[in-house]
PDB file of C-alpha atoms (C1' of nucleotides) in Angstrom:
ATOM      1  CA  MET N  30     102.525  45.796  80.241  1.00 45.00           C
ATOM      2  CA  HIS N  31     100.219  47.638  78.207  1.00 38.00           C
ATOM      3  CA  TYR N  32      98.060  50.355  79.547  1.00 40.00           C
ATOM      4  CA  ASP N  33      95.011  51.828  77.965  1.00 41.00           C
ATOM      5  CA  ARG N  34      96.048  55.380  77.168  1.00 41.00           C
ATOM      6  CA  ARG N  35      92.487  56.449  76.662  1.00 40.00           C
ATOM      7  CA  LEU N  36      91.978  56.163  80.349  1.00 45.00           C
ATOM      8  CA  PRO N  37      92.829  59.447  81.975  1.00 48.00           C
ATOM      9  CA  GLU N  38      95.331  59.394  84.774  1.00 50.00           C
ATOM     10  CA  SER N  39      92.709  57.365  86.618  1.00 59.00           C
ATOM     11  CA  ARG N  40      93.284  56.066  90.070  1.00 63.00           C
ATOM     12  CA  ASP N  41      96.989  56.611  90.197  1.00 81.00           C
ATOM     13  CA  THR N  42      96.272  60.314  90.091  1.00 89.00           C
ATOM     14  CA  TYR N  43      95.674  60.235  93.827  1.00 92.00           C
ATOM     15  CA  THR N  44      98.777  58.149  94.346  1.00 93.00           C
ATOM     16  CA  ARG N  45     100.875  60.693  92.506  1.00 94.00           C
ATOM     17  CA  ILE N  46      99.395  63.530  94.473  1.00 96.00           C
ATOM     18  CA  TYR N  47     100.066  61.769  97.753  1.00 96.00           C
ATOM     19  CA  ALA N  48     103.628  61.047  96.679  1.00 96.00           C
ATOM     20  CA  ALA N  49     104.196  64.727  95.987  1.00 97.00           C
ATOM     21  CA  VAL N  50     102.721  65.727  99.333  1.00 98.00           C
ATOM     22  CA  ARG N  51     104.929  63.235 101.125  1.00 97.00           C
ATOM     23  CA  ARG N  52     107.979  65.024  99.771  1.00 97.00           C
ATOM     24  CA  ILE N  53     107.174  68.240 101.591  1.00 98.00           C
ATOM     25  CA  PRO N  54     109.544  68.454 104.558  1.00 98.00           C
ATOM     26  CA  ALA N  55     108.362  69.318 108.052  1.00 98.00           C
ATOM     27  CA  GLY N  56     108.577  73.025 108.714  1.00 98.00           C
ATOM     28  CA  LYS N  57     107.690  73.878 105.126  1.00 98.00           C
ATOM     29  CA  VAL N  58     104.449  74.168 103.208  1.00 98.00           C
ATOM     30  CA  ALA N  59     103.330  73.937  99.594  1.00 98.00           C
ATOM     31  CA  THR N  60     100.296  75.280  97.800  1.00 98.00           C
ATOM     32  CA  TYR N  61      97.699  73.145  96.076  1.00 98.00           C
ATOM     33  CA  GLY N  62      98.807  74.348  92.682  1.00 97.00           C
ATOM     34  CA  GLN N  63     102.404  73.605  93.521  1.00 98.00           C
ATOM     35  CA  VAL N  64     101.574  70.060  94.557  1.00 98.00           C
ATOM     36  CA  ALA N  65      99.604  69.574  91.361  1.00 97.00           C
ATOM     37  CA  SER N  66     102.576  70.586  89.233  1.00 96.00           C
ATOM     38  CA  LEU N  67     104.942  68.472  91.287  1.00 96.00           C
ATOM     39  CA  ALA N  68     102.663  65.516  90.739  1.00 95.00           C
ATOM     40  CA  GLY N  69     102.775  66.120  87.015  1.00 94.00           C
ATOM     41  CA  LEU N  70      99.223  67.392  86.934  1.00 94.00           C
ATOM     42  CA  PRO N  71      99.480  71.085  86.135  1.00 92.00           C
ATOM     43  CA  ARG N  72      96.360  73.185  86.586  1.00 94.00           C
ATOM     44  CA  ARG N  73      94.654  70.611  88.704  1.00 95.00           C
ATOM     45  CA  ALA N  74      94.850  72.299  92.075  1.00 97.00           C
ATOM     46  CA  ARG N  75      91.243  71.488  92.806  1.00 96.00           C
ATOM     47  CA  GLN N  76      91.917  67.817  92.308  1.00 96.00           C
ATOM     48  CA  VAL N  77      94.618  68.017  94.914  1.00 97.00           C
ATOM     49  CA  GLY N  78      92.092  69.365  97.361  1.00 96.00           C
ATOM     50  CA  TYR N  79      89.749  66.589  96.403  1.00 95.00           C
ATOM     51  CA  ALA N  80      92.423  63.968  96.940  1.00 95.00           C
ATOM     52  CA  LEU N  81      93.325  65.310 100.354  1.00 96.00           C
ATOM     53  CA  HIS N  82      89.694  65.426 101.336  1.00 93.00           C
ATOM     54  CA  ALA N  83      89.437  61.731 100.516  1.00 92.00           C
ATOM     55  CA  LEU N  84      92.372  60.897 102.743  1.00 93.00           C
ATOM     56  CA  PRO N  85      91.648  58.483 105.593  1.00 91.00           C
ATOM     57  CA  GLU N  86      92.353  59.719 109.080  1.00 89.00           C
ATOM     58  CA  GLY N  87      95.401  57.719 110.077  1.00 89.00           C
ATOM     59  CA  SER N  88      97.251  58.422 106.870  1.00 94.00           C
ATOM     60  CA  ASP N  89     100.982  59.002 106.732  1.00 95.00           C
ATOM     61  CA  VAL N  90     100.454  61.717 104.144  1.00 97.00           C
ATOM     62  CA  PRO N  91     101.321  65.110 105.689  1.00 98.00           C
ATOM     63  CA  TRP N  92      98.174  66.769 104.408  1.00 97.00           C
ATOM     64  CA  GLN N  93      98.592  69.637 106.829  1.00 97.00           C
ATOM     65  CA  ARG N  94     101.526  70.990 104.835  1.00 98.00           C
ATOM     66  CA  VAL N  95      99.330  71.879 101.898  1.00 98.00           C
ATOM     67  CA  ILE N  96      97.775  75.331 102.064  1.00 98.00           C
ATOM     68  CA  ASN N  97      96.278  77.704  99.541  1.00 98.00           C
ATOM     69  CA  ALA N  98      98.061  80.283  97.419  1.00 98.00           C
ATOM     70  CA  ARG N  99      97.140  83.056  99.832  1.00 98.00           C
ATOM     71  CA  GLY N 100      99.100  81.412 102.596  1.00 97.00           C
ATOM     72  CA  GLU N 101      96.093  80.383 104.643  1.00 97.00           C
ATOM     73  CA  VAL N 102      94.702  76.977 105.499  1.00 97.00           C
ATOM     74  CA  SER N 103      91.788  76.480 103.160  1.00 96.00           C
ATOM     75  CA  PRO N 104      88.366  76.618 104.751  1.00 93.00           C
ATOM     76  CA  ARG N 105      86.404  73.371 104.505  1.00 91.00           C
ATOM     77  CA  THR N 106      82.749  73.577 103.711  1.00 86.00           C
ATOM     78  CA  ALA N 107      81.985  70.789 106.145  1.00 77.00           C
ATOM     79  CA  SER N 108      83.546  69.463 109.343  1.00 71.00           C
ATOM     80  CA  ILE N 109      84.744  72.822 110.457  1.00 72.00           C
ATOM     81  CA  GLY N 110      87.346  72.634 113.169  1.00 80.00           C
ATOM     82  CA  TRP N 111      90.050  70.779 111.280  1.00 90.00           C
ATOM     83  CA  GLU N 112      91.475  74.065 110.123  1.00 93.00           C
ATOM     84  CA  SER N 113      92.639  74.897 113.599  1.00 93.00           C
ATOM     85  CA  VAL N 114      94.056  71.423 114.015  1.00 94.00           C
ATOM     86  CA  GLN N 115      95.996  71.960 110.830  1.00 96.00           C
ATOM     87  CA  VAL N 116      97.350  75.242 112.120  1.00 96.00           C
ATOM     88  CA  GLN N 117      98.395  73.662 115.400  1.00 97.00           C
ATOM     89  CA  ILE N 118     100.268  70.830 113.732  1.00 97.00           C
ATOM     90  CA  LEU N 119     102.079  73.220 111.465  1.00 98.00           C
ATOM     91  CA  GLU N 120     103.078  75.404 114.377  1.00 98.00           C
ATOM     92  CA  THR N 121     104.456  72.312 116.052  1.00 98.00           C
ATOM     93  CA  GLU N 122     106.544  71.772 112.956  1.00 98.00           C
ATOM     94  CA  GLY N 123     107.861  75.302 113.197  1.00 98.00           C
ATOM     95  CA  VAL N 124     105.695  77.143 110.705  1.00 98.00           C
ATOM     96  CA  VAL N 125     104.740  80.603 111.934  1.00 98.00           C
ATOM     97  CA  PHE N 126     101.336  82.169 111.355  1.00 98.00           C
ATOM     98  CA  ASP N 127     100.836  85.909 111.607  1.00 96.00           C
ATOM     99  CA  GLU N 128      98.040  87.495 113.583  1.00 95.00           C
ATOM    100  CA  SER N 129      95.621  87.123 110.701  1.00 95.00           C
ATOM    101  CA  GLY N 130      96.292  83.409 110.440  1.00 95.00           C
ATOM    102  CA  ARG N 131      98.541  83.636 107.464  1.00 97.00           C
ATOM    103  CA  VAL N 132     101.878  82.069 106.555  1.00 98.00           C
ATOM    104  CA  ASP N 133     104.585  84.023 104.771  1.00 97.00           C
ATOM    105  CA  LEU N 134     105.040  81.932 101.672  1.00 97.00           C
ATOM    106  CA  GLU N 135     108.233  83.785 100.840  1.00 96.00           C
ATOM    107  CA  VAL N 136     109.717  82.148 103.898  1.00 97.00           C
ATOM    108  CA  TYR N 137     107.945  78.839 104.346  1.00 98.00           C
ATOM    109  CA  ARG N 138     107.145  77.702 100.843  1.00 97.00           C
ATOM    110  CA  TRP N 139     109.015  74.507 100.056  1.00 98.00           C
ATOM    111  CA  GLU N 140     111.262  74.798  97.027  1.00 95.00           C
ATOM    112  CA  PRO N 141     112.350  71.398  95.786  1.00 92.00           C
ATOM    113  CA  SER N 142     115.911  71.455  94.530  1.00 86.00           C
TER     114      SER N 142
ATOM    115  C1'  DA A  15      74.887  61.209  80.562  1.00 55.87           C
ATOM    116  C1'  DA A  16      74.427  66.011  81.791  1.00 55.87           C
ATOM    117  C1'  DG A  17      74.731  69.059  85.395  1.00 55.87           C
ATOM    118  C1'  DT A  18      76.671  70.203  89.907  1.00 55.87           C
ATOM    119  C1'  DT A  19      80.436  70.681  93.202  1.00 55.87           C
ATOM    120  C1'  DG A  20      84.653  72.001  95.287  1.00 55.87           C
ATOM    121  C1'  DA A  21      90.737  71.343 101.130  1.00 55.87           C
ATOM    122  C1'  DC A  22      91.902  76.026  93.911  1.00 55.87           C
ATOM    123  C1'  DT A  23      93.900  80.356  91.579  1.00 55.87           C
ATOM    124  C1'  DA A  24      94.633  84.569  88.991  1.00 55.87           C
ATOM    125  C1'  DT A  25      92.399  88.770  87.945  1.00 55.87           C
ATOM    126  C1'  DT A  26      89.518  92.439  88.715  1.00 55.87           C
ATOM    127  C1'  DT A  27      86.691  95.358  91.584  1.00 55.87           C
TER     128       DT A  27
ATOM    129  C1'  DA H  10      93.656  94.635 101.701  1.00 55.87           C
ATOM    130  C1'  DA H  11      89.557  92.176 101.270  1.00 55.87           C
ATOM    131  C1'  DA H  12      85.804  90.522  98.411  1.00 55.87           C
ATOM    132  C1'  DA H  13      83.692  89.383  94.202  1.00 55.87           C
ATOM    133  C1'  DT H  14      84.446  87.288  89.313  1.00 55.87           C
ATOM    134  C1'  DA H  15      85.806  84.208  86.107  1.00 55.87           C
ATOM    135  C1'  DG H  16      88.268  80.262  84.698  1.00 55.87           C
ATOM    136  C1'  DC H  17      89.400  75.714  85.834  1.00 55.87           C
ATOM    137  C1'  DC H  18      88.679  70.258  85.524  1.00 55.87           C
ATOM    138  C1'  DA H  19      87.853  65.709  87.342  1.00 55.87           C
ATOM    139  C1'  DA H  20      84.966  63.457  90.832  1.00 55.87           C
ATOM    140  C1'  DC H  21      80.293  62.965  92.094  1.00 55.87           C
ATOM    141  C1'  DT H  22      75.195  62.634  91.519  1.00 55.87           C
TER     142       DT H  22
END
DNA sequence: AAGTTGACTATTT
DNA sequence: AAAATAGCCAACT
């Protein structure tokens, strides 16, 4: 098969991002930038956020395991409230947040081997 | 088709 | 340590 290389990553960009997110084990987290690199899309952290935002509700993609580089769940501009849901799910998975709502990335960041 | 937007990040105040 | 700045880049309008 013969693909048109002029087309950017195109639609399979999202697929690759989702695949990377699916690799994050429960009890661990990854940052947007980390997921981007893992998906072979370095420097495209914002696109990862975009992809997750587009995710349908019943998805099997563990979107809650992706947090920002400061160790906090990223604030949405709209539909506020999901942040706390995200925190709750992560706590269920064993991730600990400190009193300021932050995760110690030194401890919980997923390091693929 | 050009300008805006954003679930980002690294750097500088 | 928290907030503003600047750089980023594809999706969206």
